[in-house]
Every structure is written in C-alpha cells, then in structure tokens.
mmCIF file of C-alpha atoms in Angstrom:
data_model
loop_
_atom_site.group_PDB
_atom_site.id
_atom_site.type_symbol
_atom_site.label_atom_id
_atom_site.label_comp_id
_atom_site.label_asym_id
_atom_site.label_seq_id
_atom_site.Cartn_x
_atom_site.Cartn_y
_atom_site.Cartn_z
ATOM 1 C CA UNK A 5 0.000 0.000 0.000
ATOM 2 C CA UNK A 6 1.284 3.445 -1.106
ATOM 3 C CA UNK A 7 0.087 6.513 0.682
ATOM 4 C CA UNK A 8 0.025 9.330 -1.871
ATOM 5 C CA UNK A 9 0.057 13.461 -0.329
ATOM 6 C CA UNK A 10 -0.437 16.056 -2.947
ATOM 7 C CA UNK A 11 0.176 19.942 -1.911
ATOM 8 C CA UNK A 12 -1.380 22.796 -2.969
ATOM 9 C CA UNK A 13 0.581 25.927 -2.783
ATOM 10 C CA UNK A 14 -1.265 29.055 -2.583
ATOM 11 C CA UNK A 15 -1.756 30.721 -5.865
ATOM 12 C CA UNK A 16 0.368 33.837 -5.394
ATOM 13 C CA UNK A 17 3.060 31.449 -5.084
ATOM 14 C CA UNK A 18 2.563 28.650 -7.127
ATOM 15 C CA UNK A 19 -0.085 27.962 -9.965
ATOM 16 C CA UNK A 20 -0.166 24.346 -10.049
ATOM 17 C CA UNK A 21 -0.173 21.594 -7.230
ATOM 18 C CA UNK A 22 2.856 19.818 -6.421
ATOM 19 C CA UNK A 23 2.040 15.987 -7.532
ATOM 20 C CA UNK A 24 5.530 14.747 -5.894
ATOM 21 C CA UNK A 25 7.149 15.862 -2.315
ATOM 22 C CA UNK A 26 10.477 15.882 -3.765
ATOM 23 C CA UNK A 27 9.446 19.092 -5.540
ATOM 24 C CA UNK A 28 9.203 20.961 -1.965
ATOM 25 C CA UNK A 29 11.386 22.809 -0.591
ATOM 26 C CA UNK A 30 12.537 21.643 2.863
ATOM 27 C CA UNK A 31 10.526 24.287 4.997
ATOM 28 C CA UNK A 32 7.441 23.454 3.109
ATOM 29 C CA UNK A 33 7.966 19.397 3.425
ATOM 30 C CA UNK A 34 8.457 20.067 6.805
ATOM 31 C CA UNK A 35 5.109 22.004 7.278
ATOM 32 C CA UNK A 36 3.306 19.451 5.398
ATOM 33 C CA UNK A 37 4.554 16.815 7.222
ATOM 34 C CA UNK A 38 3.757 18.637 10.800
ATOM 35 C CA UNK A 39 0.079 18.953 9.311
ATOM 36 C CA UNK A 40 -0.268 15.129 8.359
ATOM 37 C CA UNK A 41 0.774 14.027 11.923
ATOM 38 C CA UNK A 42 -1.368 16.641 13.129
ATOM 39 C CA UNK A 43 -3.990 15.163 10.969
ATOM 40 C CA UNK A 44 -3.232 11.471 12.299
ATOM 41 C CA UNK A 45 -2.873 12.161 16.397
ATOM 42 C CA UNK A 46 -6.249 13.457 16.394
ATOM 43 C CA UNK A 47 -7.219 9.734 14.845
ATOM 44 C CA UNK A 48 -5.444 7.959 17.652
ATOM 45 C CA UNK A 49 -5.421 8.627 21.360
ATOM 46 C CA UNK A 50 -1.712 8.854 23.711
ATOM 47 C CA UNK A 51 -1.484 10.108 26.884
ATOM 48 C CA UNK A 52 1.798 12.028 25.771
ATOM 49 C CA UNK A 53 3.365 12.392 22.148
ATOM 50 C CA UNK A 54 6.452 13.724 21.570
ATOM 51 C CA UNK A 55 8.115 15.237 18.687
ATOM 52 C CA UNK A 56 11.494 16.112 17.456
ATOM 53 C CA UNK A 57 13.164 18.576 15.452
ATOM 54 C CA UNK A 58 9.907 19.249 13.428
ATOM 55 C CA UNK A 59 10.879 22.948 12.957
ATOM 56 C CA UNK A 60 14.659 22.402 11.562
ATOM 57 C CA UNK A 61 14.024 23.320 7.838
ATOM 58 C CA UNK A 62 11.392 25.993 8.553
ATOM 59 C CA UNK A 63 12.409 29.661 8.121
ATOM 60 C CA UNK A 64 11.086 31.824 10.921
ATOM 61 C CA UNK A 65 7.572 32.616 9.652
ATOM 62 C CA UNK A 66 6.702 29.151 9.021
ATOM 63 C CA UNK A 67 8.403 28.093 12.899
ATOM 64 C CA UNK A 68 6.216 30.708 14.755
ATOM 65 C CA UNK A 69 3.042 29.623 12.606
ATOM 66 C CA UNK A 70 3.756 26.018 13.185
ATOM 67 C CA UNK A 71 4.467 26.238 16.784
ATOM 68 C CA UNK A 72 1.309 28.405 17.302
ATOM 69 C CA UNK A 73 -0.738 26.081 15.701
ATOM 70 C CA UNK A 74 1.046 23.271 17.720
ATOM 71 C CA UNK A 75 0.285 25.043 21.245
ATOM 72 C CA UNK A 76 -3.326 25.394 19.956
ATOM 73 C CA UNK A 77 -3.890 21.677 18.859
ATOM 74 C CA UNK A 78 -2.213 21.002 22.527
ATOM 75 C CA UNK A 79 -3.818 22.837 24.105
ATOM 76 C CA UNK A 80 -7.519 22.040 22.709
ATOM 77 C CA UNK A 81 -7.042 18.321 22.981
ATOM 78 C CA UNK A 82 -6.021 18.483 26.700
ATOM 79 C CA UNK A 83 -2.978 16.368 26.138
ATOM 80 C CA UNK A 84 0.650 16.095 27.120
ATOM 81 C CA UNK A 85 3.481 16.709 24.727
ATOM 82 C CA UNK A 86 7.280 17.281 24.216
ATOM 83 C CA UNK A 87 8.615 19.318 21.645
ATOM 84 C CA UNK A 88 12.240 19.294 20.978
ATOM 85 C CA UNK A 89 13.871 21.757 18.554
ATOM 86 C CA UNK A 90 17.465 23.506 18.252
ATOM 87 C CA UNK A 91 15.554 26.754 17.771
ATOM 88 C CA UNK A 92 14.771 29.623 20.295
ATOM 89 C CA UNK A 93 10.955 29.325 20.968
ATOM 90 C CA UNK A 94 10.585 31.919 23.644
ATOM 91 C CA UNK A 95 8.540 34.069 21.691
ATOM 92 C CA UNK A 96 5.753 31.819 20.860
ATOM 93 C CA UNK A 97 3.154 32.224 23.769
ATOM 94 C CA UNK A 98 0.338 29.999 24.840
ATOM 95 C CA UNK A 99 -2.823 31.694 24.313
#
C-alpha cells in the first residue's frame, strides 16, 4: 500500500499543485509533514506524544506559525506533549 500526499501551494506562489514531495522545498515538506501528523494524532489517542526537530528546515515565519498552531492543537485536545527543537521558541506564547 502506497500513501500518496499532494500539496497545494497558494496561488500567489505557485499555480499548479505539487504531484511529488520531492518538488518541496525543505521548509514546506516540513510544514506538510507537521500537518499530516497533526492530521493522524487526532485519529489515535496517547497520553503524551512527543516530537522532534519538526521545525529544523522551517524559516522563521513558518516556525512561529507552526508552533502556534502546535500550542493550539495542545492545548484544545487536553494532552501532554514534548517538543524538541534547536531553535529559540521563547517568543511563541500559549494563548
């Protein structure tokens, strides 16, 4: 069984959807793949999840928009995680 993603880039930067990963850059594979395991741990229950160096291809945008919508998801499922990343996250605040 082959699992097949396709991504569509918003028009103002790209006119046609990306049919194969590879064609990403690493900032936006990253992204993608945050959103498809955000996509799969609200499928499955944990009492903790952990994950690691999610942000290291992101630029700085993308980081603070990922980790905001990571404290969200936490924070509206009520469950434990642990985020490791090499990056500085003090200015993303839980809302």
């Amino acid at each position: 069984m082959t699992l097949f993603m396709e991504v569509n880039m918003p028009h103002d930067a790209s006119n046609s959807a990306v049919q194969d990963t590879r064609e990403l850059s690493g900032g936006e594979r990253s992204f993608s793949t945050l959103c498809f395991a955000l996509a799969l741990h609200k499928m499955a229950e944990a009492p903790f999840r952990a994950m690691d160096e999610f942000d290291v291809f992101m630029d700085a945008v993308s980081r603070k928009i990922s980790l905001g919508t990571l404290v969200g998801f936490t924070l509206s499922h009520r469950s434990q995680w642990i985020f490791v990343t090499p990056y500085d996250i003090r200015f993303t605040q839980a809302t």
